[in-house]
mmCIF file with all atom_site columns, C-alpha atoms in Angstrom:
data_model
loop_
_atom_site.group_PDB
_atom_site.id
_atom_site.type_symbol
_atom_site.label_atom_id
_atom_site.label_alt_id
_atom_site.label_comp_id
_atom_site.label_asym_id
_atom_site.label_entity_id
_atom_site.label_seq_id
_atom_site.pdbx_PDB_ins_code
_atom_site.Cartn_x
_atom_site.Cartn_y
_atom_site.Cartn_z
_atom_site.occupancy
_atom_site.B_iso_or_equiv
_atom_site.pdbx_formal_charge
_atom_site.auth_seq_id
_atom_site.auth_comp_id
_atom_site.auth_asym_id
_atom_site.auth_atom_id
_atom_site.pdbx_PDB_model_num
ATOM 1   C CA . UNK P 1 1   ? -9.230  -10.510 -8.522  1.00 58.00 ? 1   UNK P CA 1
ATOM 2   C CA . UNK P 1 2   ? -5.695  -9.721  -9.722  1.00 78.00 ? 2   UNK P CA 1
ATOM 3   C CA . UNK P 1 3   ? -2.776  -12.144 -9.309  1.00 94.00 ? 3   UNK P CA 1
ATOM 4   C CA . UNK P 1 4   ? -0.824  -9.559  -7.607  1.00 97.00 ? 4   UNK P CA 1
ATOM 5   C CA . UNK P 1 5   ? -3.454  -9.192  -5.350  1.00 98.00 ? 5   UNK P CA 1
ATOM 6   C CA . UNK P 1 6   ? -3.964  -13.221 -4.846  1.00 98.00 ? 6   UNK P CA 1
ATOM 7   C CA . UNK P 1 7   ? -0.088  -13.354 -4.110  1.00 97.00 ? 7   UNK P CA 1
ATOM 8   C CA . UNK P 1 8   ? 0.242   -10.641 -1.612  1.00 98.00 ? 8   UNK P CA 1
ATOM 9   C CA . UNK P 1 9   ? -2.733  -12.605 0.490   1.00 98.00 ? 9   UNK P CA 1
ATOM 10  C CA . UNK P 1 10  ? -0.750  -15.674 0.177   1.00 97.00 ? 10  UNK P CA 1
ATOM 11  C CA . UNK P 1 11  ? 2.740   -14.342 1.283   1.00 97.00 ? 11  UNK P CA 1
ATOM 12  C CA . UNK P 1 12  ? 1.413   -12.617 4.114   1.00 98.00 ? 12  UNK P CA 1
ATOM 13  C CA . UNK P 1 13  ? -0.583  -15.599 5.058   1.00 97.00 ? 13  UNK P CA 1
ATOM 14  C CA . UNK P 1 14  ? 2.192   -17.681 4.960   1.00 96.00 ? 14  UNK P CA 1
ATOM 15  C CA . UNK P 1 15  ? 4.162   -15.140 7.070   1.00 96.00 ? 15  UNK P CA 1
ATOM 16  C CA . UNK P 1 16  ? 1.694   -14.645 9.481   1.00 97.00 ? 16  UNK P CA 1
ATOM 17  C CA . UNK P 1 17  ? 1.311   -10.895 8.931   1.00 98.00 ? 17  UNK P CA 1
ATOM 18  C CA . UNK P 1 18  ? -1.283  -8.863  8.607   1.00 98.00 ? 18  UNK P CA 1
ATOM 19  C CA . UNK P 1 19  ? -2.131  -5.772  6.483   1.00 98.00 ? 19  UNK P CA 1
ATOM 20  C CA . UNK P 1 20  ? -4.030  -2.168  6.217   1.00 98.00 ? 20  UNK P CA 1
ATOM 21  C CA . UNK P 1 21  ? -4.578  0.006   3.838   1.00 98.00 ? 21  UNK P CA 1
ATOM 22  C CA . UNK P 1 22  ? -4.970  3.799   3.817   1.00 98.00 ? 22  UNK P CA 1
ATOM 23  C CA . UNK P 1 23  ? -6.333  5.335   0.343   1.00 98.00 ? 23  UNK P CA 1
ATOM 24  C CA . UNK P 1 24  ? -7.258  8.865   -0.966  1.00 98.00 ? 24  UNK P CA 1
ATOM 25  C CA . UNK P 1 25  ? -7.088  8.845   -4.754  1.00 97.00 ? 25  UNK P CA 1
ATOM 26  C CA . UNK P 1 26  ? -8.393  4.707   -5.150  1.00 98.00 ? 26  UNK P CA 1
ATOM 27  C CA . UNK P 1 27  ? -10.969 5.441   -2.842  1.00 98.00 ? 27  UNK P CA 1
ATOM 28  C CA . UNK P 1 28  ? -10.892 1.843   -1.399  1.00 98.00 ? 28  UNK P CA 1
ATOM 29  C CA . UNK P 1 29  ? -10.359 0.170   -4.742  1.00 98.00 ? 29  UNK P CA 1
ATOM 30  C CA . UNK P 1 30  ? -6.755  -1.358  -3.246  1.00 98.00 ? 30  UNK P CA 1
ATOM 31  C CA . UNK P 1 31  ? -8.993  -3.427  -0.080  1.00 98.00 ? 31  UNK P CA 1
ATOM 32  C CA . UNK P 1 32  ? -11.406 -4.436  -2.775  1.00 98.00 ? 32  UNK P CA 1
ATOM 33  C CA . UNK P 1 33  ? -8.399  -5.596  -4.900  1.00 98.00 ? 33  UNK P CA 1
ATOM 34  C CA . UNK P 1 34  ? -7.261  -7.381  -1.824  1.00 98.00 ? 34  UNK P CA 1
ATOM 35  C CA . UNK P 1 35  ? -10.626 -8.764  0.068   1.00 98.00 ? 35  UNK P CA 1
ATOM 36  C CA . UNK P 1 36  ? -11.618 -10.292 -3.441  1.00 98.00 ? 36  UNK P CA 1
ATOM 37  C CA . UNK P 1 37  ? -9.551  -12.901 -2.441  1.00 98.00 ? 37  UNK P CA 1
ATOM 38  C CA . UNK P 1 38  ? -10.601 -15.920 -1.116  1.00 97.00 ? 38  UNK P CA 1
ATOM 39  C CA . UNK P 1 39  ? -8.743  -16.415 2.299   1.00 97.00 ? 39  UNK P CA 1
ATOM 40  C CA . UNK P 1 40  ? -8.236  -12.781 2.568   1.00 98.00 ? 40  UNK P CA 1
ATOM 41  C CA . UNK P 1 41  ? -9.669  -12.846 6.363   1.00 98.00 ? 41  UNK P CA 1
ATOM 42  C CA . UNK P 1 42  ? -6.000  -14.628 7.450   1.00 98.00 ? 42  UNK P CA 1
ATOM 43  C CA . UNK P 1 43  ? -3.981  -11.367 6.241   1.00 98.00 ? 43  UNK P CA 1
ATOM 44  C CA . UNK P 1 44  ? -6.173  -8.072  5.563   1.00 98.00 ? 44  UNK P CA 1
ATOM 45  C CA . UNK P 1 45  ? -7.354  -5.502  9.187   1.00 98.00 ? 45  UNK P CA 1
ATOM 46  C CA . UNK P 1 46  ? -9.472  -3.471  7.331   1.00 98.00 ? 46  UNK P CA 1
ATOM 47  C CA . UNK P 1 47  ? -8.832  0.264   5.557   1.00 98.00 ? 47  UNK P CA 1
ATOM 48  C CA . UNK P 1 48  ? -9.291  3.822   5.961   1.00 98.00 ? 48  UNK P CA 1
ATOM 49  C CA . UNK P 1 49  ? -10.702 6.220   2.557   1.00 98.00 ? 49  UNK P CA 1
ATOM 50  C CA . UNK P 1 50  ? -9.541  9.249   3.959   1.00 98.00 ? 50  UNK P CA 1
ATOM 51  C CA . UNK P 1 51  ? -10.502 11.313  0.842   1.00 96.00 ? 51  UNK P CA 1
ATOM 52  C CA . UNK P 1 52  ? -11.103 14.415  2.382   1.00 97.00 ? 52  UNK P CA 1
ATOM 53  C CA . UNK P 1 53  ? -7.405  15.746  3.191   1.00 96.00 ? 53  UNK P CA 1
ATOM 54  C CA . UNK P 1 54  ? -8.566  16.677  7.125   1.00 97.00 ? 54  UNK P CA 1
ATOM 55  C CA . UNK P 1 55  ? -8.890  12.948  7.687   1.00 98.00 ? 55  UNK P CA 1
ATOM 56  C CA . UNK P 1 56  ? -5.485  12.308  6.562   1.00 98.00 ? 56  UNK P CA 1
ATOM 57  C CA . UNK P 1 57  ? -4.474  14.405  9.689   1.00 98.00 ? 57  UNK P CA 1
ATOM 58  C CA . UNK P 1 58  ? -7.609  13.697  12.174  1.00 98.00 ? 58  UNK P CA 1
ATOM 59  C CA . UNK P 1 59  ? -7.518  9.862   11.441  1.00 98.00 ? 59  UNK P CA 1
ATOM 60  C CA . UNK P 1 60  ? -4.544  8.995   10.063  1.00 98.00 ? 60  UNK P CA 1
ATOM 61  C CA . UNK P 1 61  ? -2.095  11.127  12.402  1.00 98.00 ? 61  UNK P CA 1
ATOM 62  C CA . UNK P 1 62  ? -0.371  12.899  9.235   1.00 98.00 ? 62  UNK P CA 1
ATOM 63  C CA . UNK P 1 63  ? 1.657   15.828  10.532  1.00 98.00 ? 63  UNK P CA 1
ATOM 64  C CA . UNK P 1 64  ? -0.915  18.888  9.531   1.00 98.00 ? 64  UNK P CA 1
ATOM 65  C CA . UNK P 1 65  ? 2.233   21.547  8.870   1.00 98.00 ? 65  UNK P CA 1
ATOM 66  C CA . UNK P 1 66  ? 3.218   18.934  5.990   1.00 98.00 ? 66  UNK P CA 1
ATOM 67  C CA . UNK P 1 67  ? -0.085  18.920  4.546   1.00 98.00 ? 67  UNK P CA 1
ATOM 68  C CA . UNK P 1 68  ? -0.254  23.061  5.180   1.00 97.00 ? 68  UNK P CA 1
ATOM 69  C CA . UNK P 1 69  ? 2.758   23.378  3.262   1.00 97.00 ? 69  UNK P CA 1
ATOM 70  C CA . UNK P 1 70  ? 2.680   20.770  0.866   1.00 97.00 ? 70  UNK P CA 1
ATOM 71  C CA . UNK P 1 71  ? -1.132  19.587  0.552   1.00 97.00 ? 71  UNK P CA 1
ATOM 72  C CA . UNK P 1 72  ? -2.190  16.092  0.523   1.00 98.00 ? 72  UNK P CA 1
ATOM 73  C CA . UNK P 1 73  ? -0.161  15.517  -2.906  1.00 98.00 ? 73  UNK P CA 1
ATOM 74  C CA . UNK P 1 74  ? 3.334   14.574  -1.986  1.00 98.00 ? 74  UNK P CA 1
ATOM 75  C CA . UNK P 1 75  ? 5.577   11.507  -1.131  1.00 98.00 ? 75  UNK P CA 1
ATOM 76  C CA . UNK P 1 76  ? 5.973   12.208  2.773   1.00 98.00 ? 76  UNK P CA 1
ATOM 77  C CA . UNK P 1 77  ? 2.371   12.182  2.684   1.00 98.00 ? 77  UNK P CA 1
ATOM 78  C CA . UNK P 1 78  ? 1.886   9.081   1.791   1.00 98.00 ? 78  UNK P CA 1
ATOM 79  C CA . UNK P 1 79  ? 4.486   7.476   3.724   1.00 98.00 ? 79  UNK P CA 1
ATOM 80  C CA . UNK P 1 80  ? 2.557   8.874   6.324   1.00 98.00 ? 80  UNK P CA 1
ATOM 81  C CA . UNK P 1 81  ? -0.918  7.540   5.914   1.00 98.00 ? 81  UNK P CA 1
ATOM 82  C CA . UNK P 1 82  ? 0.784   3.797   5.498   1.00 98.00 ? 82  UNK P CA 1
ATOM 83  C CA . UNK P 1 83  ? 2.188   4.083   8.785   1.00 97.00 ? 83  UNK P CA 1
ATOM 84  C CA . UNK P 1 84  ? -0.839  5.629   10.554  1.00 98.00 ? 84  UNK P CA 1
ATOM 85  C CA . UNK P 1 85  ? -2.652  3.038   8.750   1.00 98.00 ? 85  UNK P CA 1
ATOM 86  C CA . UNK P 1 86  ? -0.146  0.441   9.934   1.00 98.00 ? 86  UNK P CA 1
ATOM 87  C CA . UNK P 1 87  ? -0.655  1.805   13.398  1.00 97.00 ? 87  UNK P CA 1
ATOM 88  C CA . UNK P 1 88  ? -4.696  2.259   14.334  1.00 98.00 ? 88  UNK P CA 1
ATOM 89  C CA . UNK P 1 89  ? -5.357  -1.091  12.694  1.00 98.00 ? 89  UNK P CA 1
ATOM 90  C CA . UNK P 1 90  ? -2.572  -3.190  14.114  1.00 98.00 ? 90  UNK P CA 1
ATOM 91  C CA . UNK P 1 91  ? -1.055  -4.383  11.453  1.00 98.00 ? 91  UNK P CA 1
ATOM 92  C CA . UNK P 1 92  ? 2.795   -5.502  10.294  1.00 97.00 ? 92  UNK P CA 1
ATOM 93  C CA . UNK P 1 93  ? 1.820   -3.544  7.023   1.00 98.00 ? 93  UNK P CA 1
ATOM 94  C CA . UNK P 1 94  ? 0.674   -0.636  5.911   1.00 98.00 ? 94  UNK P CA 1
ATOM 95  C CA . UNK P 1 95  ? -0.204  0.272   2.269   1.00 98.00 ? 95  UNK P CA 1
ATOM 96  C CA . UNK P 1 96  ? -1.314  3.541   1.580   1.00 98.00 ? 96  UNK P CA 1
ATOM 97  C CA . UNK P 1 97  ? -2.524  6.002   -2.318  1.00 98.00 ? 97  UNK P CA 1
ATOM 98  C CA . UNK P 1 98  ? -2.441  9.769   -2.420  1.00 98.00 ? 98  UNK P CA 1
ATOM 99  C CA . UNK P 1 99  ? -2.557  11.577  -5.737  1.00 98.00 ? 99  UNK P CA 1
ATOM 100 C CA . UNK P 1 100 ? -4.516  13.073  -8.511  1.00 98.00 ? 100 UNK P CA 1
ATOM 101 C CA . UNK P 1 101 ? -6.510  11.329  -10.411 1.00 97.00 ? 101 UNK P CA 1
ATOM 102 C CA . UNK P 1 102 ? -8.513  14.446  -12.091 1.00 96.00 ? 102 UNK P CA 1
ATOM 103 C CA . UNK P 1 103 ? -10.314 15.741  -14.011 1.00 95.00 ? 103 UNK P CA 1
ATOM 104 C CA . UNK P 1 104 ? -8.144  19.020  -12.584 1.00 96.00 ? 104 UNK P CA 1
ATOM 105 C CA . UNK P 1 105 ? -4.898  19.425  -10.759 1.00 96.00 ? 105 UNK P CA 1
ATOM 106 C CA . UNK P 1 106 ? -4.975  19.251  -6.766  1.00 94.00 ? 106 UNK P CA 1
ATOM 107 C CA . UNK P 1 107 ? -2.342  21.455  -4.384  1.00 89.00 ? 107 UNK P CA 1
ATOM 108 C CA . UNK P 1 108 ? -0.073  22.184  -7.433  1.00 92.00 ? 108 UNK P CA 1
ATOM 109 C CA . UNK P 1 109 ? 0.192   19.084  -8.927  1.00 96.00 ? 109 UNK P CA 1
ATOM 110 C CA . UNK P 1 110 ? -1.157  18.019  -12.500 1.00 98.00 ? 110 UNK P CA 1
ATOM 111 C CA . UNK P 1 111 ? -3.501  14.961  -13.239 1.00 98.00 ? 111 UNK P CA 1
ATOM 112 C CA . UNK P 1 112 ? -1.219  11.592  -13.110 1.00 98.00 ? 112 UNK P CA 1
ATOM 113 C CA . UNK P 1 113 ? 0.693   12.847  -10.201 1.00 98.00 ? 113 UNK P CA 1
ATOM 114 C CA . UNK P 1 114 ? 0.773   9.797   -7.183  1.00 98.00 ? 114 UNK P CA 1
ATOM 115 C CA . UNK P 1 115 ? 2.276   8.329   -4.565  1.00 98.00 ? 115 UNK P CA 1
ATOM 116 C CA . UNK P 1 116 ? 1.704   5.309   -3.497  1.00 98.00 ? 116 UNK P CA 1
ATOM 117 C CA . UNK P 1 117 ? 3.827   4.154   0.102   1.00 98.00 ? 117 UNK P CA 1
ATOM 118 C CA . UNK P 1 118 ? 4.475   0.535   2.252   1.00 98.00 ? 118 UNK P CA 1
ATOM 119 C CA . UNK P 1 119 ? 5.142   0.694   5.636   1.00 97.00 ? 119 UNK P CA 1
ATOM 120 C CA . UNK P 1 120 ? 6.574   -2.516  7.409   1.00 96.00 ? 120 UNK P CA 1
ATOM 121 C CA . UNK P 1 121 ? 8.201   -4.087  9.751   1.00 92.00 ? 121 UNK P CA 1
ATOM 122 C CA . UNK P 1 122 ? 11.870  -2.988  10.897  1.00 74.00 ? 122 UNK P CA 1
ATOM 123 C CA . UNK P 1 123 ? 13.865  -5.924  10.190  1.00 59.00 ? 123 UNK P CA 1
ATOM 124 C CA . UNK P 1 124 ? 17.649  -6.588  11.372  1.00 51.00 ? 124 UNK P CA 1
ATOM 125 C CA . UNK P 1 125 ? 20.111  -7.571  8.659   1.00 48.00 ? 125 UNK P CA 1
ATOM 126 C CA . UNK P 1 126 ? 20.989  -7.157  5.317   1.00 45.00 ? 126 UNK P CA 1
ATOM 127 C CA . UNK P 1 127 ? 18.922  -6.592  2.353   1.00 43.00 ? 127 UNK P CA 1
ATOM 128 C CA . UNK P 1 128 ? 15.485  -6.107  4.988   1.00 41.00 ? 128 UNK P CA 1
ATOM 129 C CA . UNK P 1 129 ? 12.770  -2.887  4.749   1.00 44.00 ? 129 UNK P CA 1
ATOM 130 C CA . UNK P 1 130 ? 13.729  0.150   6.818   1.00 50.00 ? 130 UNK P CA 1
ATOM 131 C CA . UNK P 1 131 ? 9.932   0.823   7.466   1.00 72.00 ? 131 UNK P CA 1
ATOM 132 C CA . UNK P 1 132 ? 8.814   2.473   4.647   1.00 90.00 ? 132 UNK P CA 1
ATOM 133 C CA . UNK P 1 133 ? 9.338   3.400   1.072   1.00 96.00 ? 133 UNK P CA 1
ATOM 134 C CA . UNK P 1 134 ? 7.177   5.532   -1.203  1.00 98.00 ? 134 UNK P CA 1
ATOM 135 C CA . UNK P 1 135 ? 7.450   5.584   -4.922  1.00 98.00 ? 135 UNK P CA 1
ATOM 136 C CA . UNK P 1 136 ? 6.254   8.624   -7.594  1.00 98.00 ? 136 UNK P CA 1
ATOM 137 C CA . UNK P 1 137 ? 4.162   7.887   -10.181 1.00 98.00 ? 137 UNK P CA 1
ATOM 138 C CA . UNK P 1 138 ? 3.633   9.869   -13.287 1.00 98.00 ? 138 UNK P CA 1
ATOM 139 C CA . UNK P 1 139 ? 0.562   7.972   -14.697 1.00 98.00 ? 139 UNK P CA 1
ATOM 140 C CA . UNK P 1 140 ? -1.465  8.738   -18.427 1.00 97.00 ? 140 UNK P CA 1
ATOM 141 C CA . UNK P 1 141 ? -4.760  8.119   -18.884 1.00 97.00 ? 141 UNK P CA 1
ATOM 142 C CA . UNK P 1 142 ? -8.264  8.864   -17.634 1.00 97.00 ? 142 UNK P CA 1
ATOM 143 C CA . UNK P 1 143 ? -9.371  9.333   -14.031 1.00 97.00 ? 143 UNK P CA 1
ATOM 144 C CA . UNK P 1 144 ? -10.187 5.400   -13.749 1.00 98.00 ? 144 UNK P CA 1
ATOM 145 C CA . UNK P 1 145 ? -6.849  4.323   -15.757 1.00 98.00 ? 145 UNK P CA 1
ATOM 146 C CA . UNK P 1 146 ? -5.052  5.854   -13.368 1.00 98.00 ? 146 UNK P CA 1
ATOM 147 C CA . UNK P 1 147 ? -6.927  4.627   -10.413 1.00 98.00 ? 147 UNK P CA 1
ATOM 148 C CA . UNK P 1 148 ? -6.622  1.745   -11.799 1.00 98.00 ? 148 UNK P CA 1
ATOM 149 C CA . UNK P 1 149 ? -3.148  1.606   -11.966 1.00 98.00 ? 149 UNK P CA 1
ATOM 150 C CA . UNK P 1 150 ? -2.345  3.092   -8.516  1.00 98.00 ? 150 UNK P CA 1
ATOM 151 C CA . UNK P 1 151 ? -3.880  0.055   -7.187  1.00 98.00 ? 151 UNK P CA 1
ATOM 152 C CA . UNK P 1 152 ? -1.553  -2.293  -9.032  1.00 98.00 ? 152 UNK P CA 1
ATOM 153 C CA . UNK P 1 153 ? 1.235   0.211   -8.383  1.00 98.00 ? 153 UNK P CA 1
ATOM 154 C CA . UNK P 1 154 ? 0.906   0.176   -4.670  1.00 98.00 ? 154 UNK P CA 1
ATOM 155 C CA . UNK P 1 155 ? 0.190   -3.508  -4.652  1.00 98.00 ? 155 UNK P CA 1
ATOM 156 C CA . UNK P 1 156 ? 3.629   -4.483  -6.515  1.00 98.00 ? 156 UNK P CA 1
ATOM 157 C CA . UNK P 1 157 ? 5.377   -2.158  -4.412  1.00 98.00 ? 157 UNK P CA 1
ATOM 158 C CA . UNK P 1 158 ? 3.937   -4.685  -1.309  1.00 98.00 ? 158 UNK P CA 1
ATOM 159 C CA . UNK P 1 159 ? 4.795   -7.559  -3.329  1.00 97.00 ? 159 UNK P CA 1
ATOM 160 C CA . UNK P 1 160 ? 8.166   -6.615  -3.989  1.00 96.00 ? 160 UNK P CA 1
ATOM 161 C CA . UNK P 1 161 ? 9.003   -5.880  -0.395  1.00 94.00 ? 161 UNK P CA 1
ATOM 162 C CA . UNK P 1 162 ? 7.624   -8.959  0.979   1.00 93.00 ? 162 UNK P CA 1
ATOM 163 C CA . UNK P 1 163 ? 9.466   -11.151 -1.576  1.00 90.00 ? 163 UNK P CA 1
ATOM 164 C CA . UNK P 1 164 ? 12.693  -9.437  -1.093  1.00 86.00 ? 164 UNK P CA 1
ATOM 165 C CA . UNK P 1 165 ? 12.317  -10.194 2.587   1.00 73.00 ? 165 UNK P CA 1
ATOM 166 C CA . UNK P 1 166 ? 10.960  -13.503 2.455   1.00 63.00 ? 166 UNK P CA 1
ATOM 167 C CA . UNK P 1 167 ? 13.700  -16.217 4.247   1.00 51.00 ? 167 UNK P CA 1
ATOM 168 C CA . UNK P 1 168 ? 14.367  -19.509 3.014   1.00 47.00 ? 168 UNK P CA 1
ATOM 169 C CA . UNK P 1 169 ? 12.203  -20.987 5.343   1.00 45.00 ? 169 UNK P CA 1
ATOM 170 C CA . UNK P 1 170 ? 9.064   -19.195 4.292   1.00 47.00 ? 170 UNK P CA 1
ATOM 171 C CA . UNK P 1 171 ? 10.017  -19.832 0.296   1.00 47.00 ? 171 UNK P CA 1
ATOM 172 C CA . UNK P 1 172 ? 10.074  -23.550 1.191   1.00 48.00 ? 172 UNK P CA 1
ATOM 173 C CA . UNK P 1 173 ? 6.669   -23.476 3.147   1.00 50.00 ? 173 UNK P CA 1
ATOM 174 C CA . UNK P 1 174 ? 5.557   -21.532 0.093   1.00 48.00 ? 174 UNK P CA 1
ATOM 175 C CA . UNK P 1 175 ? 6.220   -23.676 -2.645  1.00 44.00 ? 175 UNK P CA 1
ATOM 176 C CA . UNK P 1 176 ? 4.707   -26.861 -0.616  1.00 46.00 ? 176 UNK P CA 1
ATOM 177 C CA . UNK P 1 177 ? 1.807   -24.989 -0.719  1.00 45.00 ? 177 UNK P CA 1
ATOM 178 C CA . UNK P 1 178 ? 1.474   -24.319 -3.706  1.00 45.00 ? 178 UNK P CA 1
ATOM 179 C CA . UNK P 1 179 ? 2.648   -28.212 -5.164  1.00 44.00 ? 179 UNK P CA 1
ATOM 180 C CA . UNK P 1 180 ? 6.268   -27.410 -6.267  1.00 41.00 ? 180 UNK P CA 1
ATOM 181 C CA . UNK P 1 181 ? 6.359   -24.524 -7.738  1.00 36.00 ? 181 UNK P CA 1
#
């Protein structure tokens, strides 16, 4: 169980929010990262492994002229299968992995290529997530080093947005329970 994993279950707990997961290149290692968890059940809906890139479209409701002209490789992609994700599992979060993990280069793009996306809430105010964001990753290493690191990657990118958008009231609830800190 990573940390990052432990304290994305416990913020969304503690929000009352819920997340799903959509994954090509990880092939469902992020919900494995996340249901290793104890307490998981509060926060996770379940995940899609769309691997095959028709599923993206059939399941996940990503536009099929954006995978025709770009393949399943690419950052609109992936902001895609988060909010489909998001969407047929009900949840106030979607996560979602699309890349290359290798041994060979997929729809143009060479071995370390990824995106991984978050698609929340739309909150009102200052300094809240717009929906979605999607970050590209350039990632070294072998085909499970860079799995490997998609799933943190995509899991710090959650983290990130929930703490930037957690209120006062939720960091006090927070650190009573967890004794102080």
């Amino acid at each position: 169980m990573s940390s990052t994993a432990a304290d994305v279950v416990r913020l969304l707990t503690v929000r009352g929010e819920t997340l799903a997961v959509a994954e090509s290149l990880t092939g469902g290692m992020v919900a494995s990262a996340i249901t290793a968890v104890p307490g998981a059940s509060k926060a996770f809906r379940g995940s899609v492994t769309a691997y095959a890139t028709e599923l993206k479209q059939r399941i996940l409701g990503v536009d099929g002229s954006l995978l025709a002209a770009h393949g399943a490789v690419d950052a609109q992609v992936a902001a895609q299968m988060a909010a489909g994700a998001r969407k047929i599992l009900g949840a106030d979060w979607g996560l979602a992995t699309t890349g290359v993990a290798g041994p060979d280069a997929q729809d143009g793009q060479p071995v370390g290529t990824v995106f991984v996306a978050v698609d929340g809430p739309l909150r009102t105010g200052e300094g809240s997530a717009c929906g979605g964001k999607v970050e590209a990753l350039r990632l070294n290493g072998d085909r499970a080093e860079i799995r490997m690191e998609s799933v943190r990657s995509v899991l710090a990118l959650l983290l990130r947005e929930l703490a930037s958008e957690q209120t006062g009231n939720e960091r006090a609830q927070d650190t009573e329970r967890n004794g102080g800190f």
